[in-house]
Every structure is written in C-alpha cells, then in structure tokens.
PDB file of C-alpha atoms and ligand atoms in Angstrom:
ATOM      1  CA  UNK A   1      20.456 -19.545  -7.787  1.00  0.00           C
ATOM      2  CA  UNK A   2      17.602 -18.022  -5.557  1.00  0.00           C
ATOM      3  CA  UNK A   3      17.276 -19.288  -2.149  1.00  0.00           C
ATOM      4  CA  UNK A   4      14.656 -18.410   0.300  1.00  0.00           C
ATOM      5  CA  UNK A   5      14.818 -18.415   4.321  1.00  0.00           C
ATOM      6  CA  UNK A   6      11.979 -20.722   4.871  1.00  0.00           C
ATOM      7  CA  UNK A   7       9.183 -21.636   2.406  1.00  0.00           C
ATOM      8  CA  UNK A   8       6.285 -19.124   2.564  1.00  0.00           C
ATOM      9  CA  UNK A   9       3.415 -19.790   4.594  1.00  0.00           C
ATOM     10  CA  UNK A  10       0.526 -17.226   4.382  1.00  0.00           C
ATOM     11  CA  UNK A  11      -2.716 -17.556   4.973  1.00  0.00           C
ATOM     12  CA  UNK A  12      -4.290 -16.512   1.615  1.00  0.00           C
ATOM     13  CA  UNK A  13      -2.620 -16.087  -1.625  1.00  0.00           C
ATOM     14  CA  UNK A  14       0.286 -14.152  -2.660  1.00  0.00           C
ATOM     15  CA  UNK A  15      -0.341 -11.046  -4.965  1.00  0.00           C
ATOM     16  CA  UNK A  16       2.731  -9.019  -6.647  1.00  0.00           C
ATOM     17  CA  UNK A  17       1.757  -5.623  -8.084  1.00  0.00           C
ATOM     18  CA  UNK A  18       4.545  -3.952 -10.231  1.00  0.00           C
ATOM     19  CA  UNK A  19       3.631  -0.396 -10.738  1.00  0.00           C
ATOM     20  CA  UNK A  20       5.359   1.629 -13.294  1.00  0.00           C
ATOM     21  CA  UNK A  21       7.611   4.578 -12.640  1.00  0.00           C
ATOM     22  CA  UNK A  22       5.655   5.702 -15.842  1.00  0.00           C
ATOM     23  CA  UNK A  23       2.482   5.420 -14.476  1.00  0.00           C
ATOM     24  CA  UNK A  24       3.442   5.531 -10.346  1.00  0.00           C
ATOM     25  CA  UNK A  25       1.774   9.136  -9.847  1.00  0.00           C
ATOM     26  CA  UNK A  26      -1.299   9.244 -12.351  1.00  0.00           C
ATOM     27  CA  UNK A  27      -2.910   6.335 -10.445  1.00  0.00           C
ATOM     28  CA  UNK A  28      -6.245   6.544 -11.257  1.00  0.00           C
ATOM     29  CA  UNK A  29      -9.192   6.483  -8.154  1.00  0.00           C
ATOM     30  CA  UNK A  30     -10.232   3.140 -10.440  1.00  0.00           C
ATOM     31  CA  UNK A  31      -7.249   1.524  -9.806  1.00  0.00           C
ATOM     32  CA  UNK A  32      -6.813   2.576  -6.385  1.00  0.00           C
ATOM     33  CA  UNK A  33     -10.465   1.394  -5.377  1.00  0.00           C
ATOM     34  CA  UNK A  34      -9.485  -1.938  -7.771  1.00  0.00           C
ATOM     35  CA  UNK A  35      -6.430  -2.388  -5.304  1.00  0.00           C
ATOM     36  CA  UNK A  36      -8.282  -2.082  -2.186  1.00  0.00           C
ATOM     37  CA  UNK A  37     -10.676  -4.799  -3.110  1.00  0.00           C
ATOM     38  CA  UNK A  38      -7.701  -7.046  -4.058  1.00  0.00           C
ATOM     39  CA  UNK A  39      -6.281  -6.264  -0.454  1.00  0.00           C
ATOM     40  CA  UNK A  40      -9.491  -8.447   0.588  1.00  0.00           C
ATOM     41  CA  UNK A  41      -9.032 -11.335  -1.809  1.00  0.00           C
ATOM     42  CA  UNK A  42      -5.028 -11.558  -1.694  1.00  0.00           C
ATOM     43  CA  UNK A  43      -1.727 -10.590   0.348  1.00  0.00           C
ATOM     44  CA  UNK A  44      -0.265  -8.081  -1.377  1.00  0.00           C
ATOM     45  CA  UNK A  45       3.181  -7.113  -2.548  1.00  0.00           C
ATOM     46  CA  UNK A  46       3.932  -3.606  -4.685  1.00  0.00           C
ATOM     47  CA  UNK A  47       7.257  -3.047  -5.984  1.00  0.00           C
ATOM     48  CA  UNK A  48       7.745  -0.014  -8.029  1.00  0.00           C
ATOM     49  CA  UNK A  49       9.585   1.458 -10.434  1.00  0.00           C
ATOM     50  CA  UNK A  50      10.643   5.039 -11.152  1.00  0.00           C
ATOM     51  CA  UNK A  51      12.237   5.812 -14.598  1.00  0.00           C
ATOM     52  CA  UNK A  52      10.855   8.447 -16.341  1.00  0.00           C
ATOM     53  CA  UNK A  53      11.682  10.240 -12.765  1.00  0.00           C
ATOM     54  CA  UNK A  54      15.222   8.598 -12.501  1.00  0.00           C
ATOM     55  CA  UNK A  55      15.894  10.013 -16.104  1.00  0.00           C
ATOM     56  CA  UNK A  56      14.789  13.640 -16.162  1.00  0.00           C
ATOM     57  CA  UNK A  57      16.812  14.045 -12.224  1.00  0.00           C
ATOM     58  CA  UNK A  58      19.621  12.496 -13.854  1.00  0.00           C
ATOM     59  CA  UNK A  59      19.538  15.227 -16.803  1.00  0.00           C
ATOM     60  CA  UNK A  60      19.585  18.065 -14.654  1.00  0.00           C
ATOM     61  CA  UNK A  61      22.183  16.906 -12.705  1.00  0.00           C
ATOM     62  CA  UNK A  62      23.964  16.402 -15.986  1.00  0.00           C
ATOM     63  CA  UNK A  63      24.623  12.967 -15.344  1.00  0.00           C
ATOM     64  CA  UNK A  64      24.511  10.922 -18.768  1.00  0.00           C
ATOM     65  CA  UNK A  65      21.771   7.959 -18.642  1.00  0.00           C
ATOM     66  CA  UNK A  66      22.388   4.916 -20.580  1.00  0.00           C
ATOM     67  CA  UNK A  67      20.833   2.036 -21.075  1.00  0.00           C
ATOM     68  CA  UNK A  68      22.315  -1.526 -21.713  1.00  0.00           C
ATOM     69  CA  UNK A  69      19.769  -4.373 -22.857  1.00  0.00           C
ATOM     70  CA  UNK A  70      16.823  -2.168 -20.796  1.00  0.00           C
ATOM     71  CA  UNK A  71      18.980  -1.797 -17.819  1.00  0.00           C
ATOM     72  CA  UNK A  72      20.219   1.346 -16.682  1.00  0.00           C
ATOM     73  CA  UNK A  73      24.218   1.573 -16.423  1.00  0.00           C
ATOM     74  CA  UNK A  74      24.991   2.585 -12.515  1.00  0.00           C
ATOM     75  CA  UNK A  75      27.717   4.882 -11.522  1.00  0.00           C
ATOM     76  CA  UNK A  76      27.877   5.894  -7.677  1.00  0.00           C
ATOM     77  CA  UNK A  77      26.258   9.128  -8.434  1.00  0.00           C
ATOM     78  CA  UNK A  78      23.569   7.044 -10.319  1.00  0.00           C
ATOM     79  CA  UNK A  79      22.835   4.797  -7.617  1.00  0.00           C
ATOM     80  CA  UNK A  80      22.989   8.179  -5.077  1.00  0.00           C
ATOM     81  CA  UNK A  81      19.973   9.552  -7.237  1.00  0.00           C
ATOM     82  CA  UNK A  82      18.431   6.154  -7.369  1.00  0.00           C
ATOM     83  CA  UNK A  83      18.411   6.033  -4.113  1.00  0.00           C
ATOM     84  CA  UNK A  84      16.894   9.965  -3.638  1.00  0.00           C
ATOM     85  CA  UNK A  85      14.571   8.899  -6.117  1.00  0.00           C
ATOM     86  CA  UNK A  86      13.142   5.629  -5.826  1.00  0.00           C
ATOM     87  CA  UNK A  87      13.642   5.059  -1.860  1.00  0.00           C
ATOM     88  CA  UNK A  88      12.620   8.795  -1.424  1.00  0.00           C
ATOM     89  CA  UNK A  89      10.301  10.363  -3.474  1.00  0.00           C
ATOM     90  CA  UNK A  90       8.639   7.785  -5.215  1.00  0.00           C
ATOM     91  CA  UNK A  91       7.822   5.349  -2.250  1.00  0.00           C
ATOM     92  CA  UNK A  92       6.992   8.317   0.171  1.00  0.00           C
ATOM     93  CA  UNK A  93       4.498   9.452  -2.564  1.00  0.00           C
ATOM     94  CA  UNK A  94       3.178   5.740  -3.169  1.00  0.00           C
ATOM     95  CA  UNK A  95       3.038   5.172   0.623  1.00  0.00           C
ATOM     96  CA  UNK A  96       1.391   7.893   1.807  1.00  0.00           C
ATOM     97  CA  UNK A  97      -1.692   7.590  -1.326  1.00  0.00           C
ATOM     98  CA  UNK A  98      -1.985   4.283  -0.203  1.00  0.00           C
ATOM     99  CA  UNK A  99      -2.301   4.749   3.114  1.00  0.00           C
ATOM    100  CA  UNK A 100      -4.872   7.391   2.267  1.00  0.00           C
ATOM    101  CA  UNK A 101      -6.908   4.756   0.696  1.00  0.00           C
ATOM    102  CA  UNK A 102      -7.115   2.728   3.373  1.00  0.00           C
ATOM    103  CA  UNK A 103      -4.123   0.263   3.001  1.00  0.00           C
ATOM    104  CA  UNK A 104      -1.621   0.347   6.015  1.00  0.00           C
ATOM    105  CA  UNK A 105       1.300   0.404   3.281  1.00  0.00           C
ATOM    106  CA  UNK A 106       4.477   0.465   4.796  1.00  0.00           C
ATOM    107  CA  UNK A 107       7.629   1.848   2.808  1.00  0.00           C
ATOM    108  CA  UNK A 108      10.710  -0.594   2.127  1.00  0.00           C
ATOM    109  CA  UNK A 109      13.793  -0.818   0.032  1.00  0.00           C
ATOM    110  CA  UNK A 110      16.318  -4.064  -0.340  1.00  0.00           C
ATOM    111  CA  UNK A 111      18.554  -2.751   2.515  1.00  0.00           C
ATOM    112  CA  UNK A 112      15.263  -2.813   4.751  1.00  0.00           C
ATOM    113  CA  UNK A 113      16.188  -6.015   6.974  1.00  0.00           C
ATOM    114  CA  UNK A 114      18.057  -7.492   4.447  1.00  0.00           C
ATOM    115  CA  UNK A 115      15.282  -7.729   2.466  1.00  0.00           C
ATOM    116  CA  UNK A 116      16.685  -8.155  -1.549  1.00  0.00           C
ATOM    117  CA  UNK A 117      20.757  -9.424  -1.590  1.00  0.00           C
ATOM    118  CA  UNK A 118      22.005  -9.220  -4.989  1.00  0.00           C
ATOM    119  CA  UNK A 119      25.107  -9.876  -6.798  1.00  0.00           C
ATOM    120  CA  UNK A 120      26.643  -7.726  -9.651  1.00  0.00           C
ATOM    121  CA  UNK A 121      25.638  -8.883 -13.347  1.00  0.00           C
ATOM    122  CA  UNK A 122      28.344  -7.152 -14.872  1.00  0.00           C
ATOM    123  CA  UNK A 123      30.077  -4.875 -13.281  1.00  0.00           C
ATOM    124  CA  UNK A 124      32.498  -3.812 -16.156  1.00  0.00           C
ATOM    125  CA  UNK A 125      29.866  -2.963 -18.172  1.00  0.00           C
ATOM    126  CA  UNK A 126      26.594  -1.865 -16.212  1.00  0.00           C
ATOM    127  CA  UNK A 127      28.300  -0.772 -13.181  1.00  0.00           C
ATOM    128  CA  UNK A 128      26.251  -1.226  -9.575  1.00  0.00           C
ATOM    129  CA  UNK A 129      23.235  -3.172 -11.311  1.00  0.00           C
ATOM    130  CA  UNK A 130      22.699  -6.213  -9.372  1.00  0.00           C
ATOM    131  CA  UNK A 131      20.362  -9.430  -9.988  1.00  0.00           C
ATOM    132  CA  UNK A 132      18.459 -10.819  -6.961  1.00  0.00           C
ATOM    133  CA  UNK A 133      19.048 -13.776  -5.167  1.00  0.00           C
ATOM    134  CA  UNK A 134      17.903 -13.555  -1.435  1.00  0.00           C
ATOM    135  CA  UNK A 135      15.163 -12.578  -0.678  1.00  0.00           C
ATOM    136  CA  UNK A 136      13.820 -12.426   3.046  1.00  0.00           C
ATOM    137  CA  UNK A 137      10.545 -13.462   2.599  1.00  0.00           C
ATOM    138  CA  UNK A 138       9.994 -14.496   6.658  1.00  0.00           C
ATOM    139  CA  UNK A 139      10.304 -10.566   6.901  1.00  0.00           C
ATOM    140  CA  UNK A 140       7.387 -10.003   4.563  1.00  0.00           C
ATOM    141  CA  UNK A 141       5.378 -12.755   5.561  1.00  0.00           C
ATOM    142  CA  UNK A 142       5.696 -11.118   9.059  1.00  0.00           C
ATOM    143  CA  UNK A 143       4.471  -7.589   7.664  1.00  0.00           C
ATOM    144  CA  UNK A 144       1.395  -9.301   5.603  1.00  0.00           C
ATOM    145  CA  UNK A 145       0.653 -11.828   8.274  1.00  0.00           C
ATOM    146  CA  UNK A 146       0.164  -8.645  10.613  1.00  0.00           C
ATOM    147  CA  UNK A 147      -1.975  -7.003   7.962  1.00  0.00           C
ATOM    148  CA  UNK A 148       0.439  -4.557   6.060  1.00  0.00           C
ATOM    149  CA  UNK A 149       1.371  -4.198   2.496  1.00  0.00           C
ATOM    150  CA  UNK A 150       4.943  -4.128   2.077  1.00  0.00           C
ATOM    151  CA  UNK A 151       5.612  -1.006  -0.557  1.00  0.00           C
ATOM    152  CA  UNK A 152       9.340  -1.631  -1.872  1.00  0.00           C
ATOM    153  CA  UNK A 153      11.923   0.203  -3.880  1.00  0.00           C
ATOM    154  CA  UNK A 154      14.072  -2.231  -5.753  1.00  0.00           C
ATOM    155  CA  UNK A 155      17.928  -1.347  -4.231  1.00  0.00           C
ATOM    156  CA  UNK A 156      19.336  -4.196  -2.849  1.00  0.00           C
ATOM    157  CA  UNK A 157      23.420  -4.784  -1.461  1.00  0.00           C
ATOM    158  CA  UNK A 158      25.363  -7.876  -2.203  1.00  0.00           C
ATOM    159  CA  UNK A 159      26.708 -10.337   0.314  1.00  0.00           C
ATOM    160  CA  UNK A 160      29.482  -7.916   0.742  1.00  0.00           C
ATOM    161  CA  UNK A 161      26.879  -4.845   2.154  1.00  0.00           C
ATOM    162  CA  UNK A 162      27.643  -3.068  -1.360  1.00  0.00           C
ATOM    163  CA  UNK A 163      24.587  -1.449  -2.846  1.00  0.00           C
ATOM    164  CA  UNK A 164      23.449  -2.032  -5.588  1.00  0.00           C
ATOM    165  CA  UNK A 165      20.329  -0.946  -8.326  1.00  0.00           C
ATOM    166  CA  UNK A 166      18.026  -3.746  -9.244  1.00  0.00           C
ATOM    167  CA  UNK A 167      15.431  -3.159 -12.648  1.00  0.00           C
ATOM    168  CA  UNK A 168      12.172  -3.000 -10.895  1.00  0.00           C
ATOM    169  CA  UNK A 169      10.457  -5.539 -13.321  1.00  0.00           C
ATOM    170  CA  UNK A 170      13.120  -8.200 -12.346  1.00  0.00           C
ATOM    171  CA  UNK A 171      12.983  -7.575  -8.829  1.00  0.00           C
ATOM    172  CA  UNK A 172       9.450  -7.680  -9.045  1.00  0.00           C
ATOM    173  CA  UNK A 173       9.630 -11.383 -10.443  1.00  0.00           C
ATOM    174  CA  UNK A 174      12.293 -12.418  -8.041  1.00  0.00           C
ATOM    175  CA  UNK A 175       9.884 -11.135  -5.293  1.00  0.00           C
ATOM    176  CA  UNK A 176       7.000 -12.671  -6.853  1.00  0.00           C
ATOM    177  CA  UNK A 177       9.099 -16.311  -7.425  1.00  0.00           C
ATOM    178  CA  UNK A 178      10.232 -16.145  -3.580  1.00  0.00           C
ATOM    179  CA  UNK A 179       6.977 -15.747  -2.003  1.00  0.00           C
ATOM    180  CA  UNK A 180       5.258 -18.382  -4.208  1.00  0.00           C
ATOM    181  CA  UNK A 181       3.184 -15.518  -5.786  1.00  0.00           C
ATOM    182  CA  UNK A 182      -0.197 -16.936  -7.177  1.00  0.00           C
ATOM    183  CA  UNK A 183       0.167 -14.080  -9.404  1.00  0.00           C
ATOM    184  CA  UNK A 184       1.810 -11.255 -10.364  1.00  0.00           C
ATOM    185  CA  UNK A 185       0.478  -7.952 -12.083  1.00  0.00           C
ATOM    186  CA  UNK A 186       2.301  -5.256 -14.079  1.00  0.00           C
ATOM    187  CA  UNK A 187       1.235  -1.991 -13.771  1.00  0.00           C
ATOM    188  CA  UNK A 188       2.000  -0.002 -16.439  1.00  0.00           C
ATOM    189  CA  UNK A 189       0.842   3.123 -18.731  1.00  0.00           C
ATOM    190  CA  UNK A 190      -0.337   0.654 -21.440  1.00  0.00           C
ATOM    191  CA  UNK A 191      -3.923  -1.174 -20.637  1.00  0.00           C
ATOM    192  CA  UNK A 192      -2.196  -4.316 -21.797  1.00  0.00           C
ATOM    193  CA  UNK A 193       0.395  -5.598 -24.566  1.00  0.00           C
ATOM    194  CA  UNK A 194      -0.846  -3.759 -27.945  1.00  0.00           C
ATOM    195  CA  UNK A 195      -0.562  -5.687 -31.380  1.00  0.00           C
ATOM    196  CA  UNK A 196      -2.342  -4.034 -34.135  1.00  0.00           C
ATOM    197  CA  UNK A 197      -3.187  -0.728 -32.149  1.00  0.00           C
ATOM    198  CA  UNK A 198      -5.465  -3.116 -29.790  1.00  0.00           C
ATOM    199  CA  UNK A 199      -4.936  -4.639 -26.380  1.00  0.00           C
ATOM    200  CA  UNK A 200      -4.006  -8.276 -26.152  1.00  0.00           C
ATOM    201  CA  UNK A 201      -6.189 -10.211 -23.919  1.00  0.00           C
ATOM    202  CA  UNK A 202      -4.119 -13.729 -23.901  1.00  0.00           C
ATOM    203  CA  UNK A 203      -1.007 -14.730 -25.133  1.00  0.00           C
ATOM    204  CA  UNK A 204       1.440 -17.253 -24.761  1.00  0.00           C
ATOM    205  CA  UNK A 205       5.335 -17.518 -23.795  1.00  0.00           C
ATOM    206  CA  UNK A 206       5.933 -18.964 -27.469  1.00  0.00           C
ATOM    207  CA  UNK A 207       3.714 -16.200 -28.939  1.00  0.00           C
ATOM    208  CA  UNK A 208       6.073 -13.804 -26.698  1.00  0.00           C
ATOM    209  CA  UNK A 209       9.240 -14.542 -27.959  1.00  0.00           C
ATOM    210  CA  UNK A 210       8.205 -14.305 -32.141  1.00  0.00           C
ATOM    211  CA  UNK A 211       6.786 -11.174 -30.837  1.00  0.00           C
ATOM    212  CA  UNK A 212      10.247  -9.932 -29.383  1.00  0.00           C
ATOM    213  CA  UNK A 213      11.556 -10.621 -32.280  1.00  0.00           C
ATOM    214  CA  UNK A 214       9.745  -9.070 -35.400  1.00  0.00           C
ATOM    215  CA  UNK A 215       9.894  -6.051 -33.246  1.00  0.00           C
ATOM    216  CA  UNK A 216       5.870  -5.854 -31.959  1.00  0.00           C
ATOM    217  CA  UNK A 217       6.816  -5.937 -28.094  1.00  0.00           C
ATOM    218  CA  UNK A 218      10.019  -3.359 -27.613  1.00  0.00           C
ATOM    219  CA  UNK A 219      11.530  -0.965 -25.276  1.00  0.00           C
ATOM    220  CA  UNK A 220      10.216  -0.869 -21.790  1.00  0.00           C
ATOM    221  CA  UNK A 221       8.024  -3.483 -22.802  1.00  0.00           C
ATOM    222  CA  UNK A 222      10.927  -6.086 -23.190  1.00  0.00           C
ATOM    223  CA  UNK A 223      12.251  -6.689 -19.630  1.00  0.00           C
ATOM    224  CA  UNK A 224       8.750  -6.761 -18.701  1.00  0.00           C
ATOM    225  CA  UNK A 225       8.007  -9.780 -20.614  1.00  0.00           C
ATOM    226  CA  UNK A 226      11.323 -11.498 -20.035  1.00  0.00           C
ATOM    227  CA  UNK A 227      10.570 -11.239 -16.228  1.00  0.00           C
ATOM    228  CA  UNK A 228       7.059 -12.415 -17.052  1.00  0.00           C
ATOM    229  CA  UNK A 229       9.239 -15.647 -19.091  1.00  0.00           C
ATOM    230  CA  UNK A 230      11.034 -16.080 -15.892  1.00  0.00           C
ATOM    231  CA  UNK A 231       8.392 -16.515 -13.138  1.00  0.00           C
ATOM    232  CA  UNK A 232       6.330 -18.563 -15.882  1.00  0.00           C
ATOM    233  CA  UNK A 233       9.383 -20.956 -16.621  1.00  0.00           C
ATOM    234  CA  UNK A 234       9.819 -21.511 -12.867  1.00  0.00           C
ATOM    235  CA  UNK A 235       6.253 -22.066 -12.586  1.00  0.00           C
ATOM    236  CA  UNK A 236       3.480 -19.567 -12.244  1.00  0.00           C
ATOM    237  CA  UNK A 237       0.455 -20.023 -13.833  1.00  0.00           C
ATOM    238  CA  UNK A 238      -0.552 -16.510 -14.890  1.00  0.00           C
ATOM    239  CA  UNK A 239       1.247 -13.486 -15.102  1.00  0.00           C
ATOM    240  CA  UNK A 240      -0.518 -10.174 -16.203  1.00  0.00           C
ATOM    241  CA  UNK A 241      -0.361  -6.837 -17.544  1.00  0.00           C
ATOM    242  CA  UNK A 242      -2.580  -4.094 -17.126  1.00  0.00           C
ATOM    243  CA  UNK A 243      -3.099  -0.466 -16.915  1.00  0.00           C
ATOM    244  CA  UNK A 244      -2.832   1.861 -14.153  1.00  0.00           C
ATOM    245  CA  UNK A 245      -5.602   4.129 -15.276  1.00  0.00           C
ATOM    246  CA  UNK A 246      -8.202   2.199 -15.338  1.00  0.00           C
ATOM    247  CA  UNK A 247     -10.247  -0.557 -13.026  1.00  0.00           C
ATOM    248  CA  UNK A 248      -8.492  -3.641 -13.163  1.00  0.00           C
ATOM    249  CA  UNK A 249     -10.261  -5.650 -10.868  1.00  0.00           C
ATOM    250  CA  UNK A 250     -13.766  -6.497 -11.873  1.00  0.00           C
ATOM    251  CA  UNK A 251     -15.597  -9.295 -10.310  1.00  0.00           C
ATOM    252  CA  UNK A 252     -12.588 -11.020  -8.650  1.00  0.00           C
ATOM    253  CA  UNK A 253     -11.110 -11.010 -12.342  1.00  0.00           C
ATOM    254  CA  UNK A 254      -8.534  -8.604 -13.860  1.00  0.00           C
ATOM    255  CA  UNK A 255      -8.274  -6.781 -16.811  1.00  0.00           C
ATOM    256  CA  UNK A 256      -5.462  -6.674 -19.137  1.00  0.00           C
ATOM    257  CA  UNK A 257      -3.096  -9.301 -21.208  1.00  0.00           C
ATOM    258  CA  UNK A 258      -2.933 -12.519 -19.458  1.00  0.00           C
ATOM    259  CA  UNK A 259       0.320 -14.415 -20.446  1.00  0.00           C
ATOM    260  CA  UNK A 260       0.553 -18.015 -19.515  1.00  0.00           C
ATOM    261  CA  UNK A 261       2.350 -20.802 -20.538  1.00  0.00           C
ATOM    262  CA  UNK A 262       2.558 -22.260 -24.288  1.00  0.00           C
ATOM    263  CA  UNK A 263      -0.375 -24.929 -24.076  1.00  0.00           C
ATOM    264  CA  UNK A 264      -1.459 -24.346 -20.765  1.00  0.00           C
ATOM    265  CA  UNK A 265      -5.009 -22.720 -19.612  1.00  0.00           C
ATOM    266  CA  UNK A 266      -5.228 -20.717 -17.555  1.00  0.00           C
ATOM    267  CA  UNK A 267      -7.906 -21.010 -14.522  1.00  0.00           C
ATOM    268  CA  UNK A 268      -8.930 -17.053 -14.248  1.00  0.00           C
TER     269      UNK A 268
HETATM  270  N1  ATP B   8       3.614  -4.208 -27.871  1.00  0.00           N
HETATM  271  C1  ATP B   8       3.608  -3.276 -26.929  1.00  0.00           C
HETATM  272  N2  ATP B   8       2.478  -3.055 -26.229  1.00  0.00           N
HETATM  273  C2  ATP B   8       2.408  -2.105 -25.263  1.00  0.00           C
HETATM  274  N3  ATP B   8       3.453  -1.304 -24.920  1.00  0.00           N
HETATM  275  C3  ATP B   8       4.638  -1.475 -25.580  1.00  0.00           C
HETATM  276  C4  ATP B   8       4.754  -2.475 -26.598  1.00  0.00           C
HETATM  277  N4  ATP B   8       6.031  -2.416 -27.066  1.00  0.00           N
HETATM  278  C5  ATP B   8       6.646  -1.433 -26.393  1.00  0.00           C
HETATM  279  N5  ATP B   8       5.838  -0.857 -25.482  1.00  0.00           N
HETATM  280  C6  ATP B   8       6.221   0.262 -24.592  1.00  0.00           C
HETATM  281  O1  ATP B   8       6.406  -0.202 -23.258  1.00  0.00           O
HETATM  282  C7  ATP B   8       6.084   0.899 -22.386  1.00  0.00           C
HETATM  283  C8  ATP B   8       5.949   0.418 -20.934  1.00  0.00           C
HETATM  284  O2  ATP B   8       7.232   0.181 -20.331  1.00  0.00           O
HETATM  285  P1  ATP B   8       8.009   1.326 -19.489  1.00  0.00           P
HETATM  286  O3  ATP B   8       9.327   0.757 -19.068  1.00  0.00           O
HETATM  287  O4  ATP B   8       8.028   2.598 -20.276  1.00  0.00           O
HETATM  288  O5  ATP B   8       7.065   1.587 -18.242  1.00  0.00           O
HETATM  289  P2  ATP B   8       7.087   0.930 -16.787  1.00  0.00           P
HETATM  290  O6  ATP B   8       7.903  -0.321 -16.764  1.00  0.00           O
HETATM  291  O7  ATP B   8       5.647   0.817 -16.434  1.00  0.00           O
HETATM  292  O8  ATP B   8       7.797   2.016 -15.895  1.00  0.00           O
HETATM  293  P3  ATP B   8       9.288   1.909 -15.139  1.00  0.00           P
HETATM  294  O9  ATP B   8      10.233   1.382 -16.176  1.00  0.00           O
HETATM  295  O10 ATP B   8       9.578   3.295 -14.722  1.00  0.00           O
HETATM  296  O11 ATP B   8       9.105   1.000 -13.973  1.00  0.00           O
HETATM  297  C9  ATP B   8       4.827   1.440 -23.020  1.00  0.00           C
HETATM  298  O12 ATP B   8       4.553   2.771 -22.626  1.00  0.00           O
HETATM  299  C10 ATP B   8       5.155   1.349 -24.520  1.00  0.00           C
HETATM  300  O13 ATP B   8       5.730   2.527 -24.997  1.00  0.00           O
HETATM  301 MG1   MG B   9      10.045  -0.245 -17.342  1.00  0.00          MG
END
C-alpha cells in the first residue's frame, strides 16, 4: 500500500508530465512554449523516462537488455547505467532546456531526500526493479510551493537503502496518485493512442482493456495505459496522452487521447 507523509496541500492544482525517453530530446519549441503556459495554470511535476537511451548504452557495453511484461530486468551493472543514464544524462539535458525556457527546473532522482522508497516486485525474476510506495510529497510540495518544478529520474531504494529501478510510467502514476494530481499527461512520440492509423481523442478504461487485448494498444504503449488504469481506479478523473512534438496546450485545453473512467465525463 502507498502511504504519503501528510496529505498535499498546494495552492493550485497538481500537474504530472511523463515525458518519454523516446521523445525526451526532440522536444519540440511547441511543446516547450505549451509547458510554460501550463507552469501558469498548474504546479508541475515531470518525471521522465529514458529507454531508447538505456538500450543502445546497454548494447555497447554488451550488456544483454531484456524485458519482462514491459519492465526492464535489472542487474547491478543495469541499474549502474540506469543510473549514468537517467540521473545523468537525461535529467541534466531535460534540466538545463527547461531552465532555458524559463522554468526554474530543478533535477531529482528517488534517492533525492528520500523522495520515491520502493520495494522489490520480483527479485528472482526482474532483478533490482522496484514498485513505489513512499513517496515524500512534503519535499515536493516544498520545491513547488517555492516556485520550482521538480524534474525526476525514476530510481528509488527500498526501506533497506538498496537501490532500485522503477518503470518511469509507473512511477509517474505513483507520483501523480501521491500528490493528488488533478491530472496527469504522457508525453510520448505518438500524438495520442492510434486505432485505425488515427489518433484517439476519448476513450474509456473498459474500451482500454478489449483494446489490450485484440492487440490494438501494445508494446511501450501497454504499461502506459495500465498506469493510466491505476491512477483512474484510485480516482483521477482524466488521464492523458499526447505528443511531444507538437502544442499540447491550446486554450487551457490539451491535445491528445483523453482516457477517463467507463461512464464517467469528463469536465475538460
Ligand atoms: N495503439 C497504439 N497507439 C500509439 N502507440 C502505440 C500503440 N500501440 C503501441 N504503441 C507504441 O507505443 C510507443 C510509445 O511507448 P514507448 O515506451 O516506446 O515510449 P515512451 O514511454 O514515451 O518512452 P520511455 O519508455 O523511454 O519512457 C509508440 O511509439 C508506439 O510504437
Ligand atoms: Mg515507455
């Protein structure tokens, strides 16, 4: 079970952005502008990915990749490249662009004041790959009361001070959950879910599932959606996905596939 410090208390709504390793440095000046009006409507949370990156490292340091259910199977060395990866290239990169458009982004990963605790799924099998279920959300609230925008690469450590790889679209949802997200966005390389070569604009958690399993939503797509399930089933209105390389944010709407729900409508 997930258990917070203290309930969140913010002044405006909670937004979590998950941005795609696939899509992390090919942000497009769109997007970026799209994010900086968000920053004035919402608090803002980005936790990011990194695979395409995590993969191709991996392969030169001929260390085999596999994948288990959309999780990726963590040795040490896996989780030391994860780490050189994730908490080093990719959120220096994201950090700094943000920054430079006008965001005072700050740089995090799970070990950051205890910020993600985690404990192992299944360690015989998936090796270091943890699930979240602390998060220190009085830490973040601090950062976003104070005007920053926590940027955060999803390691974590369990109880124990073992660390541990989390899949960024989980510990995006676990993030999102935690803080009481009003919403929470997936940034990917997509402009939305695709059925029939076109982009979904609404769909349902019923719809979801018959689409998992005739085979329409698949791959990286999967543990985005199941995350999406999660945060839904535990409450949140609206979760989204859109694409990085475009504007999302349009007149205080966004642009994408809104999944909600089975029967419930959503309010924007
Ligand atoms: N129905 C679908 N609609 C859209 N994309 C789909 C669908 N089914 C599978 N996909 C795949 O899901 C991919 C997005 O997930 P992927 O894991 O590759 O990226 P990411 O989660 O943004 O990045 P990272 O895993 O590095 O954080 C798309 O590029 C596409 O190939
Ligand atoms: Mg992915």
């Amino acid at each position: 079970m997930i258990m917070s410090k203290s309930m969140p208390a913010t002044e405006r709504d909670v937004l979590v952005i998950k941005l795609g390793g696939s899509i992390v440095y090919r942000l497009s000046e769109e997007f970026l502008s799209s994010l900086v009006s968000m920053k004035e409507k919402y608090e803002v949370i980005v936790v990011h990915g990194g695979g395409p990156e995590m993969t191709n490292t991996l392969k030169r340091l001929d260390i085999e990749t596999v994948f288990i259910d959309g999780q990726r199977k963590t040795t040490m060395p896996v989780l030391e490249v994860a780490e050189m990866i994730l908490k080093g290239k990719v959120n220096s990169y994201l950090t700094n662009q943000l920054n430079h458009h006008g965001v005072k982004a700050v740089g995090l990963c799970g070990y950051d004041a205890g910020l993600l605790k985690a404990s192992l799924i299944d360690e015989k099998n998936l090796g270091l790959v943890g699930e979240i279920n602390e998060v220190n959300t009085p830490f973040l609230i601090g950062l976003i009361s104070s005007g920053y925008l926590p940027v955060i690469a999803p390691l974590s450590c369990t109880a124990e001070g073992d660390r541990v790889n989390v899949n960024a679209d989980l510990a995006a949802a676990a993030i999102a959950r935690e803080m009481k997200a009003e919403k929470l966005l997936y940034v990917t390389d997509v402009p939305g879910i695709l059925h029939e070569g076109k982009v979904v604009q609404e769909t349902d958690t019923e719809q979801i599932g018959d689409w998992i399993d005739s085979g329409v939503i698949s791959g990286g797509m999967i543990p985005k959606v199941k995350s999406a399930l999660s945060v839904l089933a535990a409450g949140m209105k609206e979760v989204m996905i859109v694409g990085g390389q475009q504007e999302i944010f349009q007149d205080g709407k966004f642009i994408g596939t809104k999944m909600t729900n089975k029967g419930e409508v959503a309010t924007t």
